Amino acid sequence: MVKCTECDADIKIPNDAIEGEIVTCPDCGASYELTKKNEGFNIKPAQVVGEDWGE
């Protein structure tokens, strides 16, 4: 379990999680990407890529 950097809520990491997976805070809805550390995972804010409609 890790803490949300936005609202300090607990974010549960699934047992079968893999590096690069996106998790969402159940309280504020912020999205994070899982990064591997020695034991378990850290989180970093997920990049949101918008649609490029060729404009």
XYZ file of N, CA, C and O in Angstrom:
220
model
N 0.848 -1.172 0.000
C 0.000 0.000 0.000
C 0.897 1.239 0.000
O 1.917 1.258 0.660
N 0.522 2.235 -0.764
C 1.274 3.484 -0.828
C 0.325 4.644 -0.538
O -0.891 4.484 -0.560
N 0.896 5.800 -0.257
C 0.103 6.995 0.044
C -0.020 7.878 -1.187
O 0.956 8.105 -1.894
N -1.214 8.377 -1.420
C -1.454 9.323 -2.498
C -0.726 10.626 -2.185
O -0.821 11.128 -1.069
N 0.004 11.149 -3.160
C 0.743 12.394 -2.931
C -0.170 13.613 -2.974
O 0.214 14.682 -2.542
N -1.373 13.463 -3.506
C -2.319 14.574 -3.593
C -3.148 14.724 -2.314
O -3.331 15.812 -1.798
N -3.695 13.602 -1.815
C -4.626 13.693 -0.681
C -4.229 12.821 0.505
O -4.931 12.791 1.507
N -3.113 12.106 0.410
C -2.587 11.270 1.484
C -3.457 10.046 1.791
O -3.331 9.439 2.844
N -4.334 9.664 0.894
C -5.141 8.455 1.074
C -4.296 7.226 0.757
O -3.275 7.321 0.081
N -4.716 6.088 1.263
C -4.027 4.835 0.979
C -4.456 4.307 -0.384
O -5.636 4.266 -0.700
N -3.482 3.917 -1.192
C -3.752 3.301 -2.495
C -3.272 1.864 -2.419
O -2.094 1.605 -2.167
N -4.177 0.932 -2.635
C -3.833 -0.485 -2.581
C -3.189 -0.901 -3.898
O -3.709 -0.611 -4.973
N -2.048 -1.568 -3.791
C -1.354 -2.082 -4.965
C -1.737 -3.560 -5.119
O -1.523 -4.348 -4.199
N -2.299 -3.947 -6.263
C -2.678 -5.358 -6.458
C -1.469 -6.286 -6.349
O -0.347 -5.906 -6.689
N -1.683 -7.498 -5.865
C -0.597 -8.468 -5.715
C 0.048 -8.812 -7.042
O 1.229 -9.143 -7.091
N -0.720 -8.752 -8.126
C -0.178 -9.117 -9.433
C 0.212 -7.886 -10.253
O 0.315 -7.957 -11.473
N 0.458 -6.759 -9.571
C 0.814 -5.519 -10.274
C 2.169 -5.662 -10.954
O 3.031 -6.424 -10.515
N 2.327 -4.930 -12.054
C 3.597 -4.918 -12.769
C 4.059 -3.480 -12.931
O 3.255 -2.547 -12.874
N 5.356 -3.305 -13.124
C 5.924 -1.978 -13.299
C 5.292 -1.304 -14.509
O 5.103 -1.928 -15.556
N 4.922 -0.041 -14.357
C 4.316 0.707 -15.449
C 2.796 0.704 -15.416
O 2.159 1.445 -16.147
N 2.226 -0.125 -14.549
C 0.773 -0.194 -14.427
C 0.250 1.115 -13.827
O 0.914 1.745 -13.024
N -0.947 1.503 -14.223
C -1.556 2.727 -13.713
C -2.523 2.367 -12.591
O -3.364 1.478 -12.741
N -2.371 3.059 -11.452
C -3.302 2.892 -10.338
C -3.956 4.243 -10.075
O -3.384 5.290 -10.357
N -5.162 4.200 -9.534
C -5.913 5.418 -9.287
C -6.252 5.534 -7.813
O -6.668 4.550 -7.186
N -6.114 6.731 -7.263
C -6.468 6.976 -5.864
C -7.991 6.853 -5.719
O -8.733 7.486 -6.464
N -8.463 6.047 -4.749
C -9.903 5.880 -4.577
C -10.588 7.132 -4.015
O -11.798 7.286 -4.156
N -9.832 8.019 -3.398
C -10.432 9.217 -2.805
C -10.467 10.412 -3.751
O -11.496 11.029 -3.940
N -9.330 10.760 -4.363
C -9.288 11.974 -5.194
C -9.263 11.675 -6.696
O -9.438 12.574 -7.493
N -9.015 10.427 -7.078
C -9.034 10.062 -8.488
C -7.735 10.331 -9.234
O -7.678 10.141 -10.441
N -6.681 10.752 -8.534
C -5.401 10.996 -9.188
C -4.831 9.675 -9.714
O -4.993 8.634 -9.085
N -4.195 9.717 -10.885
C -3.627 8.522 -11.496
C -2.115 8.514 -11.326
O -1.464 9.552 -11.478
N -1.594 7.326 -11.027
C -0.153 7.171 -10.821
C 0.350 5.958 -11.574
O -0.361 4.979 -11.746
N 1.613 6.047 -11.977
C 2.286 4.924 -12.612
C 3.146 4.237 -11.567
O 3.844 4.893 -10.792
N 3.107 2.908 -11.556
C 3.917 2.152 -10.608
C 5.348 2.075 -11.106
O 5.598 1.804 -12.279
N 6.292 2.320 -10.200
C 7.704 2.156 -10.504
C 8.273 1.183 -9.493
O 7.890 1.184 -8.329
N 9.167 0.323 -9.934
C 9.731 -0.720 -9.088
C 10.761 -0.141 -8.135
O 11.536 0.732 -8.503
N 10.757 -0.601 -6.896
C 11.832 -0.293 -5.954
C 12.286 -1.615 -5.361
O 11.762 -2.670 -5.723
N 13.246 -1.596 -4.476
C 13.816 -2.836 -3.938
C 12.744 -3.810 -3.465
O 12.747 -4.967 -3.825
N 11.846 -3.341 -2.630
C 10.784 -4.203 -2.112
C 9.453 -3.532 -2.404
O 9.059 -2.622 -1.703
N 8.795 -3.941 -3.442
C 7.486 -3.392 -3.767
C 7.560 -2.314 -4.830
O 8.392 -2.354 -5.728
N 6.679 -1.315 -4.689
C 6.538 -0.290 -5.713
C 6.511 1.106 -5.116
O 6.115 1.302 -3.973
N 6.928 2.076 -5.894
C 6.711 3.485 -5.643
C 5.711 3.965 -6.672
O 5.402 3.260 -7.629
N 5.218 5.169 -6.516
C 4.323 5.735 -7.512
C 4.880 7.063 -8.001
O 5.601 7.751 -7.287
N 4.562 7.388 -9.260
C 4.869 8.708 -9.802
C 3.639 9.141 -10.589
O 2.897 8.293 -11.108
N 3.388 10.435 -10.658
C 2.199 10.891 -11.389
C 2.198 10.370 -12.819
O 3.220 10.396 -13.495
N 1.060 9.846 -13.241
C 0.917 9.319 -14.594
C 0.801 10.470 -15.575
O 0.156 11.477 -15.294
N 1.459 10.317 -16.733
C 1.358 11.332 -17.767
C 0.075 11.113 -18.547
O -0.247 9.989 -18.919
N -0.628 12.189 -18.751
C -1.860 12.129 -19.521
C -1.552 12.632 -20.922
O -1.050 13.739 -21.091
N -1.818 11.785 -21.890
C -1.552 12.137 -23.281
C -2.879 12.439 -23.949
O -3.772 11.596 -24.000
N -2.998 13.632 -24.440
C -4.224 14.015 -25.118
C -4.214 13.586 -26.568
O -3.178 13.234 -27.125
N -5.353 13.586 -27.157
C -5.474 13.233 -28.574
C -4.865 14.324 -29.434
O -5.032 15.499 -29.165
N -4.150 13.913 -30.468
C -3.597 14.841 -31.438
C -4.405 14.662 -32.717
O -4.287 13.669 -33.410
N -5.232 15.596 -33.013
C -6.117 15.498 -34.169
C -5.489 16.107 -35.414
O -6.173 16.445 -36.371
N -4.150 16.231 -35.418
C -3.447 16.732 -36.583
C -3.574 18.226 -36.783
O -3.379 18.731 -37.877
N -3.876 18.931 -35.729
C -4.021 20.386 -35.838
C -2.731 21.060 -35.463
O -1.978 20.638 -34.682
